[in-house]
Structure formats: structure tokens, C-alpha cells
Amino acid sequence: MRDEIRALVEELPPGDDLEARHREAALAWLAGTEDIFRRAKPRTPSPHLVAYFLLRAPADGAVLLVDHRLAGMWLPSGGHVEPGEHPADTVRRELREELGVAAVFAPPFGERPAFLTVTETVGPPEQRHTDVSLWYVLSADRGQRFTPDPVEFAGIRWWTPAEVADAPAGTIEPHLGRMLTKLAAATP
């Protein structure tokens, strides 16, 4: 599985200098470790692999974000990749668990990641760790009904790209604006 993940990362064109640095860090990590999956909560080993997914409304480019209780900010949905699991399968599983719907992978990316980040998590120091996150894009409709996990999320909400850009620092996933810029350049 590690070789499949490395191929996904190698094939992912960086959208900016920071993503290029994150890509190089991810490739170095993949070359230097045998274990890429989280084995024990919250952080063993660190780093480990995560799959994020953006539910995007094609009509206006708005994205569905979740008010994540532990992180204390608005994030795309996602989760830790289970041992031996392909990240696209993580997206399917997590979307069903977290929001109660099936995944519809969006063009032009399909079941391939659109973005990559390597970040330190927030929270108490004893729980912080590094996530290597592959970001996927899914199609969704603003009228679609979701069943959000009330334990994990305080709420869900559609955000336009302008609202994401105007969000105060620390209230929204810090790389989201960069992801939306890359996404806008890649889709009509």
C-alpha cells in the first residue's frame, strides 16, 4: 500500500510552493518509514496518513465544512486511513460514517487526490501529531440531506470561496483557501 500512496503523491502536481514543499516532505517520509497508518490514538506513529474530502457544489463552488468539536474550527470532513486501506476507500467510509451519504468523486480528479498537506494538528500537546493529508474532491448538491455525526461535529455549513477567504484566522482549516485556489484553476 505504501508504494500506491507514493505513486499518488508523485503524480500530484503541486499548486504552489508550499504544496511542493509538503509533497517533498511526504515523499521523504514515505521513503523513510514502513508504517504510514495510525496504530494508536491519537498520534502513534506520527506522522500518519489522513484523507480529507471537500464536498463541492458545482453550481457555485461552495464547499461543505464541518464544525469539528476537537479541532475547534471549520474543516473539510475526513479521517485517518486505516491499515491497508486505500485513501479513496477512506473517503467512502468516512463520508458514510460522518455525513450519512455516498461518495460521488468529482471530475477532473476522480478517485485521485487533488491536494496534499503535511501539518501539525491542534489541541493539547500530548495529542499533537503530524498528519499527511491527501485531499479529495466530491460532488454534492446544496439541497442534499446529510446526517452529521453529532459527537464529532457541532454543525455543518456550506461556505462560498469568498466566505472562506474572509474567515478569521484560526476559525477555518488553514490550507483550505490554497486548496480552493488550486481547484478553481483546475475546473471550469
Short mmCIF file of the C-alpha atoms (twelve columns), coordinates in Angstrom:
data_MODEL
# 
_entry.id   MODEL 
# 
loop_
_atom_site.group_PDB 
_atom_site.id 
_atom_site.type_symbol 
_atom_site.label_atom_id 
_atom_site.label_alt_id 
_atom_site.label_comp_id 
_atom_site.label_asym_id 
_atom_site.label_seq_id 
_atom_site.Cartn_x 
_atom_site.Cartn_y 
_atom_site.Cartn_z 
_atom_site.pdbx_PDB_model_num 
ATOM 1   C CA . MET A 1   0.000   0.000  0.000   1 
ATOM 2   C CA . ARG A 2   2.859   2.393  0.754   1 
ATOM 3   C CA . ASP A 3   4.002   2.143  -2.883  1 
ATOM 4   C CA . GLU A 4   0.481   3.008  -4.072  1 
ATOM 5   C CA . ILE A 5   0.432   6.036  -1.788  1 
ATOM 6   C CA . ARG A 6   3.871   7.103  -3.006  1 
ATOM 7   C CA . ALA A 7   2.608   6.876  -6.615  1 
ATOM 8   C CA . LEU A 8   -0.404  9.062  -5.747  1 
ATOM 9   C CA . VAL A 9   1.893   11.662 -4.175  1 
ATOM 10  C CA . GLU A 10  4.400   11.546 -7.034  1 
ATOM 11  C CA . GLU A 11  1.624   12.062 -9.614  1 
ATOM 12  C CA . LEU A 12  0.097   15.017 -7.771  1 
ATOM 13  C CA . PRO A 13  1.190   18.313 -9.342  1 
ATOM 14  C CA . PRO A 14  1.775   20.974 -6.679  1 
ATOM 15  C CA . GLY A 15  -0.392  24.072 -6.936  1 
ATOM 16  C CA . ASP A 16  2.082   26.366 -5.177  1 
ATOM 17  C CA . ASP A 17  5.478   26.429 -3.451  1 
ATOM 18  C CA . LEU A 18  4.104   25.304 -0.094  1 
ATOM 19  C CA . GLU A 19  2.373   22.292 -1.606  1 
ATOM 20  C CA . ALA A 20  5.626   21.471 -3.433  1 
ATOM 21  C CA . ARG A 21  7.466   21.514 -0.083  1 
ATOM 22  C CA . HIS A 22  4.748   19.376 1.520   1 
ATOM 23  C CA . ARG A 23  4.969   16.939 -1.394  1 
ATOM 24  C CA . GLU A 24  8.743   16.604 -0.948  1 
ATOM 25  C CA . ALA A 25  8.299   16.112 2.814   1 
ATOM 26  C CA . ALA A 26  5.655   13.434 2.194   1 
ATOM 27  C CA . LEU A 27  7.870   11.620 -0.298  1 
ATOM 28  C CA . ALA A 28  10.813  11.719 2.136   1 
ATOM 29  C CA . TRP A 29  8.551   10.376 4.897   1 
ATOM 30  C CA . LEU A 30  7.269   7.576  2.649   1 
ATOM 31  C CA . ALA A 31  10.841  6.630  1.701   1 
ATOM 32  C CA . GLY A 32  11.923  6.543  5.337   1 
ATOM 33  C CA . THR A 33  9.145   4.628  7.062   1 
ATOM 34  C CA . GLU A 34  7.494   1.254  6.852   1 
ATOM 35  C CA . ASP A 35  4.366   2.321  8.757   1 
ATOM 36  C CA . ILE A 36  2.140   5.063  7.338   1 
ATOM 37  C CA . PHE A 37  -1.063  4.248  9.243   1 
ATOM 38  C CA . ARG A 38  -2.167  5.413  12.688  1 
ATOM 39  C CA . ARG A 39  -1.983  2.430  15.045  1 
ATOM 40  C CA . ALA A 40  -2.961  4.024  18.359  1 
ATOM 41  C CA . LYS A 41  -4.984  7.167  19.075  1 
ATOM 42  C CA . PRO A 42  -4.217  9.959  18.953  1 
ATOM 43  C CA . ARG A 43  -0.749  10.019 17.440  1 
ATOM 44  C CA . THR A 44  1.091   6.735  17.043  1 
ATOM 45  C CA . PRO A 45  3.008   6.816  14.818  1 
ATOM 46  C CA . SER A 46  3.486   10.421 13.846  1 
ATOM 47  C CA . PRO A 47  3.252   11.278 11.020  1 
ATOM 48  C CA . HIS A 48  0.421   9.162  9.650   1 
ATOM 49  C CA . LEU A 49  -1.919  9.237  6.666   1 
ATOM 50  C CA . VAL A 50  -5.241  11.110 6.552   1 
ATOM 51  C CA . ALA A 51  -7.829  11.539 3.784   1 
ATOM 52  C CA . TYR A 52  -9.766  14.808 3.626   1 
ATOM 53  C CA . PHE A 53  -12.641 15.359 1.237   1 
ATOM 54  C CA . LEU A 54  -14.310 18.501 0.027   1 
ATOM 55  C CA . LEU A 55  -17.958 18.194 -0.836  1 
ATOM 56  C CA . ARG A 56  -18.316 20.831 -3.551  1 
ATOM 57  C CA . ALA A 57  -21.437 22.232 -5.196  1 
ATOM 58  C CA . PRO A 58  -20.559 22.502 -8.904  1 
ATOM 59  C CA . ALA A 59  -23.088 25.310 -9.465  1 
ATOM 60  C CA . ASP A 60  -21.252 27.904 -7.352  1 
ATOM 61  C CA . GLY A 61  -18.110 26.237 -5.982  1 
ATOM 62  C CA . ALA A 62  -19.343 26.299 -2.380  1 
ATOM 63  C CA . VAL A 63  -17.899 23.627 -0.091  1 
ATOM 64  C CA . LEU A 64  -19.473 21.835 2.855   1 
ATOM 65  C CA . LEU A 65  -17.424 22.183 6.033   1 
ATOM 66  C CA . VAL A 66  -17.927 20.671 9.462   1 
ATOM 67  C CA . ASP A 67  -17.559 22.473 12.797  1 
ATOM 68  C CA . HIS A 68  -15.171 19.904 14.282  1 
ATOM 69  C CA . ARG A 69  -15.505 19.709 18.064  1 
ATOM 70  C CA . LEU A 70  -11.935 18.511 18.837  1 
ATOM 71  C CA . ALA A 71  -10.157 20.794 16.375  1 
ATOM 72  C CA . GLY A 72  -12.313 23.784 17.325  1 
ATOM 73  C CA . MET A 73  -12.562 25.009 13.734  1 
ATOM 74  C CA . TRP A 74  -14.372 24.514 10.446  1 
ATOM 75  C CA . LEU A 75  -12.782 21.720 8.404   1 
ATOM 76  C CA . PRO A 76  -13.447 19.510 5.417   1 
ATOM 77  C CA . SER A 77  -14.627 16.074 6.521   1 
ATOM 78  C CA . GLY A 78  -12.162 13.237 6.565   1 
ATOM 79  C CA . GLY A 79  -10.339 10.808 8.737   1 
ATOM 80  C CA . HIS A 80  -7.399  8.570  9.376   1 
ATOM 81  C CA . VAL A 81  -6.615  5.957  6.760   1 
ATOM 82  C CA . GLU A 82  -6.961  2.509  8.315   1 
ATOM 83  C CA . PRO A 83  -4.108  -0.009 7.973   1 
ATOM 84  C CA . GLY A 84  -4.154  -1.450 4.457   1 
ATOM 85  C CA . GLU A 85  -6.960  0.859  3.315   1 
ATOM 86  C CA . HIS A 86  -6.701  2.915  0.133   1 
ATOM 87  C CA . PRO A 87  -7.366  6.634  0.834   1 
ATOM 88  C CA . ALA A 88  -10.242 6.712  -1.705  1 
ATOM 89  C CA . ASP A 89  -11.875 3.926  0.336   1 
ATOM 90  C CA . THR A 90  -11.289 6.004  3.477   1 
ATOM 91  C CA . VAL A 91  -13.228 8.820  1.799   1 
ATOM 92  C CA . ARG A 92  -16.131 6.459  1.065   1 
ATOM 93  C CA . ARG A 93  -16.140 5.066  4.614   1 
ATOM 94  C CA . GLU A 94  -15.742 8.399  6.391   1 
ATOM 95  C CA . LEU A 95  -18.396 10.148 4.297   1 
ATOM 96  C CA . ARG A 96  -20.905 7.420  5.128   1 
ATOM 97  C CA . GLU A 97  -19.946 7.483  8.854   1 
ATOM 98  C CA . GLU A 98  -19.696 11.257 9.277   1 
ATOM 99  C CA . LEU A 99  -22.427 12.613 6.992   1 
ATOM 100 C CA . GLY A 100 -24.549 9.598  6.034   1 
ATOM 101 C CA . VAL A 101 -24.210 9.817  2.250   1 
ATOM 102 C CA . ALA A 102 -22.396 8.013  -0.556  1 
ATOM 103 C CA . ALA A 103 -19.313 9.462  -2.247  1 
ATOM 104 C CA . VAL A 104 -19.514 10.910 -5.754  1 
ATOM 105 C CA . PHE A 105 -15.959 11.691 -6.842  1 
ATOM 106 C CA . ALA A 106 -15.777 14.885 -8.920  1 
ATOM 107 C CA . PRO A 107 -14.047 15.494 -12.226 1 
ATOM 108 C CA . PRO A 108 -11.356 16.169 -13.219 1 
ATOM 109 C CA . PHE A 109 -9.743  14.348 -10.284 1 
ATOM 110 C CA . GLY A 110 -11.996 11.334 -9.842  1 
ATOM 111 C CA . GLU A 111 -10.599 8.955  -7.230  1 
ATOM 112 C CA . ARG A 112 -7.206  10.686 -7.170  1 
ATOM 113 C CA . PRO A 113 -6.239  13.335 -4.627  1 
ATOM 114 C CA . ALA A 114 -6.337  16.965 -5.724  1 
ATOM 115 C CA . PHE A 115 -4.165  18.457 -2.958  1 
ATOM 116 C CA . LEU A 116 -1.646  17.459 -0.290  1 
ATOM 117 C CA . THR A 117 -0.740  18.927 3.098   1 
ATOM 118 C CA . VAL A 118 1.663   17.939 5.851   1 
ATOM 119 C CA . THR A 119 0.564   19.647 9.056   1 
ATOM 120 C CA . GLU A 120 0.828   19.580 12.815  1 
ATOM 121 C CA . THR A 121 -2.561  19.076 14.444  1 
ATOM 122 C CA . VAL A 122 -4.042  21.436 17.026  1 
ATOM 123 C CA . GLY A 123 -5.065  20.501 20.544  1 
ATOM 124 C CA . PRO A 124 -3.345  19.528 23.783  1 
ATOM 125 C CA . PRO A 125 0.433   18.999 23.399  1 
ATOM 126 C CA . GLU A 126 0.225   15.320 24.375  1 
ATOM 127 C CA . GLN A 127 -2.175  14.710 21.477  1 
ATOM 128 C CA . ARG A 128 -0.490  16.748 18.740  1 
ATOM 129 C CA . HIS A 129 0.981   14.915 15.791  1 
ATOM 130 C CA . THR A 130 1.664   15.357 12.108  1 
ATOM 131 C CA . ASP A 131 -0.936  14.427 9.520   1 
ATOM 132 C CA . VAL A 132 -0.003  13.739 5.910   1 
ATOM 133 C CA . SER A 133 -3.330  14.562 4.274   1 
ATOM 134 C CA . LEU A 134 -4.500  13.680 0.801   1 
ATOM 135 C CA . TRP A 135 -7.449  15.898 -0.202  1 
ATOM 136 C CA . TYR A 136 -10.190 14.548 -2.491  1 
ATOM 137 C CA . VAL A 137 -12.999 16.439 -4.233  1 
ATOM 138 C CA . LEU A 138 -16.571 15.149 -4.230  1 
ATOM 139 C CA . SER A 139 -19.660 16.487 -5.963  1 
ATOM 140 C CA . ALA A 140 -22.633 17.383 -3.806  1 
ATOM 141 C CA . ASP A 141 -25.761 19.472 -4.052  1 
ATOM 142 C CA . ARG A 142 -26.647 22.248 -1.608  1 
ATOM 143 C CA . GLY A 143 -30.107 20.688 -1.247  1 
ATOM 144 C CA . GLN A 144 -28.731 17.259 -0.391  1 
ATOM 145 C CA . ARG A 145 -29.687 15.902 3.027   1 
ATOM 146 C CA . PHE A 146 -26.853 14.981 5.381   1 
ATOM 147 C CA . THR A 147 -26.860 13.203 8.722   1 
ATOM 148 C CA . PRO A 148 -23.859 14.712 10.544  1 
ATOM 149 C CA . ASP A 149 -22.233 12.825 13.402  1 
ATOM 150 C CA . PRO A 150 -23.296 14.881 16.474  1 
ATOM 151 C CA . VAL A 151 -20.459 13.510 18.593  1 
ATOM 152 C CA . GLU A 152 -17.768 14.702 16.193  1 
ATOM 153 C CA . PHE A 153 -19.399 17.848 14.765  1 
ATOM 154 C CA . ALA A 154 -21.133 20.845 16.336  1 
ATOM 155 C CA . GLY A 155 -22.645 21.598 12.927  1 
ATOM 156 C CA . ILE A 156 -22.183 21.656 9.161   1 
ATOM 157 C CA . ARG A 157 -22.424 24.544 6.727   1 
ATOM 158 C CA . TRP A 158 -21.898 25.461 3.072   1 
ATOM 159 C CA . TRP A 159 -19.143 28.046 2.550   1 
ATOM 160 C CA . THR A 160 -18.598 30.013 -0.641  1 
ATOM 161 C CA . PRO A 161 -14.998 30.623 -1.714  1 
ATOM 162 C CA . ALA A 162 -15.443 34.296 -0.713  1 
ATOM 163 C CA . GLU A 163 -16.601 33.308 2.782   1 
ATOM 164 C CA . VAL A 164 -13.596 31.008 3.155   1 
ATOM 165 C CA . ALA A 165 -11.290 33.855 2.114   1 
ATOM 166 C CA . ASP A 166 -12.929 36.230 4.637   1 
ATOM 167 C CA . ALA A 167 -12.951 33.803 7.589   1 
ATOM 168 C CA . PRO A 168 -10.913 34.966 10.583  1 
ATOM 169 C CA . ALA A 169 -7.593  33.159 11.057  1 
ATOM 170 C CA . GLY A 170 -7.874  30.146 13.336  1 
ATOM 171 C CA . THR A 171 -11.558 29.508 12.590  1 
ATOM 172 C CA . ILE A 172 -11.127 27.512 9.395   1 
ATOM 173 C CA . GLU A 173 -8.680  24.900 8.088   1 
ATOM 174 C CA . PRO A 174 -5.578  26.990 7.280   1 
ATOM 175 C CA . HIS A 175 -4.830  25.373 3.891   1 
ATOM 176 C CA . LEU A 176 -8.404  25.485 2.599   1 
ATOM 177 C CA . GLY A 177 -8.018  28.758 0.704   1 
ATOM 178 C CA . ARG A 178 -4.996  27.406 -1.142  1 
ATOM 179 C CA . MET A 179 -6.909  24.236 -2.000  1 
ATOM 180 C CA . LEU A 180 -9.821  26.269 -3.392  1 
ATOM 181 C CA . THR A 181 -7.419  28.349 -5.499  1 
ATOM 182 C CA . LYS A 182 -5.895  25.170 -6.947  1 
ATOM 183 C CA . LEU A 183 -9.349  23.708 -7.504  1 
ATOM 184 C CA . ALA A 184 -10.591 26.844 -9.309  1 
ATOM 185 C CA . ALA A 185 -7.592  26.675 -11.659 1 
ATOM 186 C CA . ALA A 186 -8.272  23.005 -12.442 1 
ATOM 187 C CA . THR A 187 -12.033 23.106 -13.019 1 
ATOM 188 C CA . PRO A 188 -14.144 25.128 -15.445 1 
# 
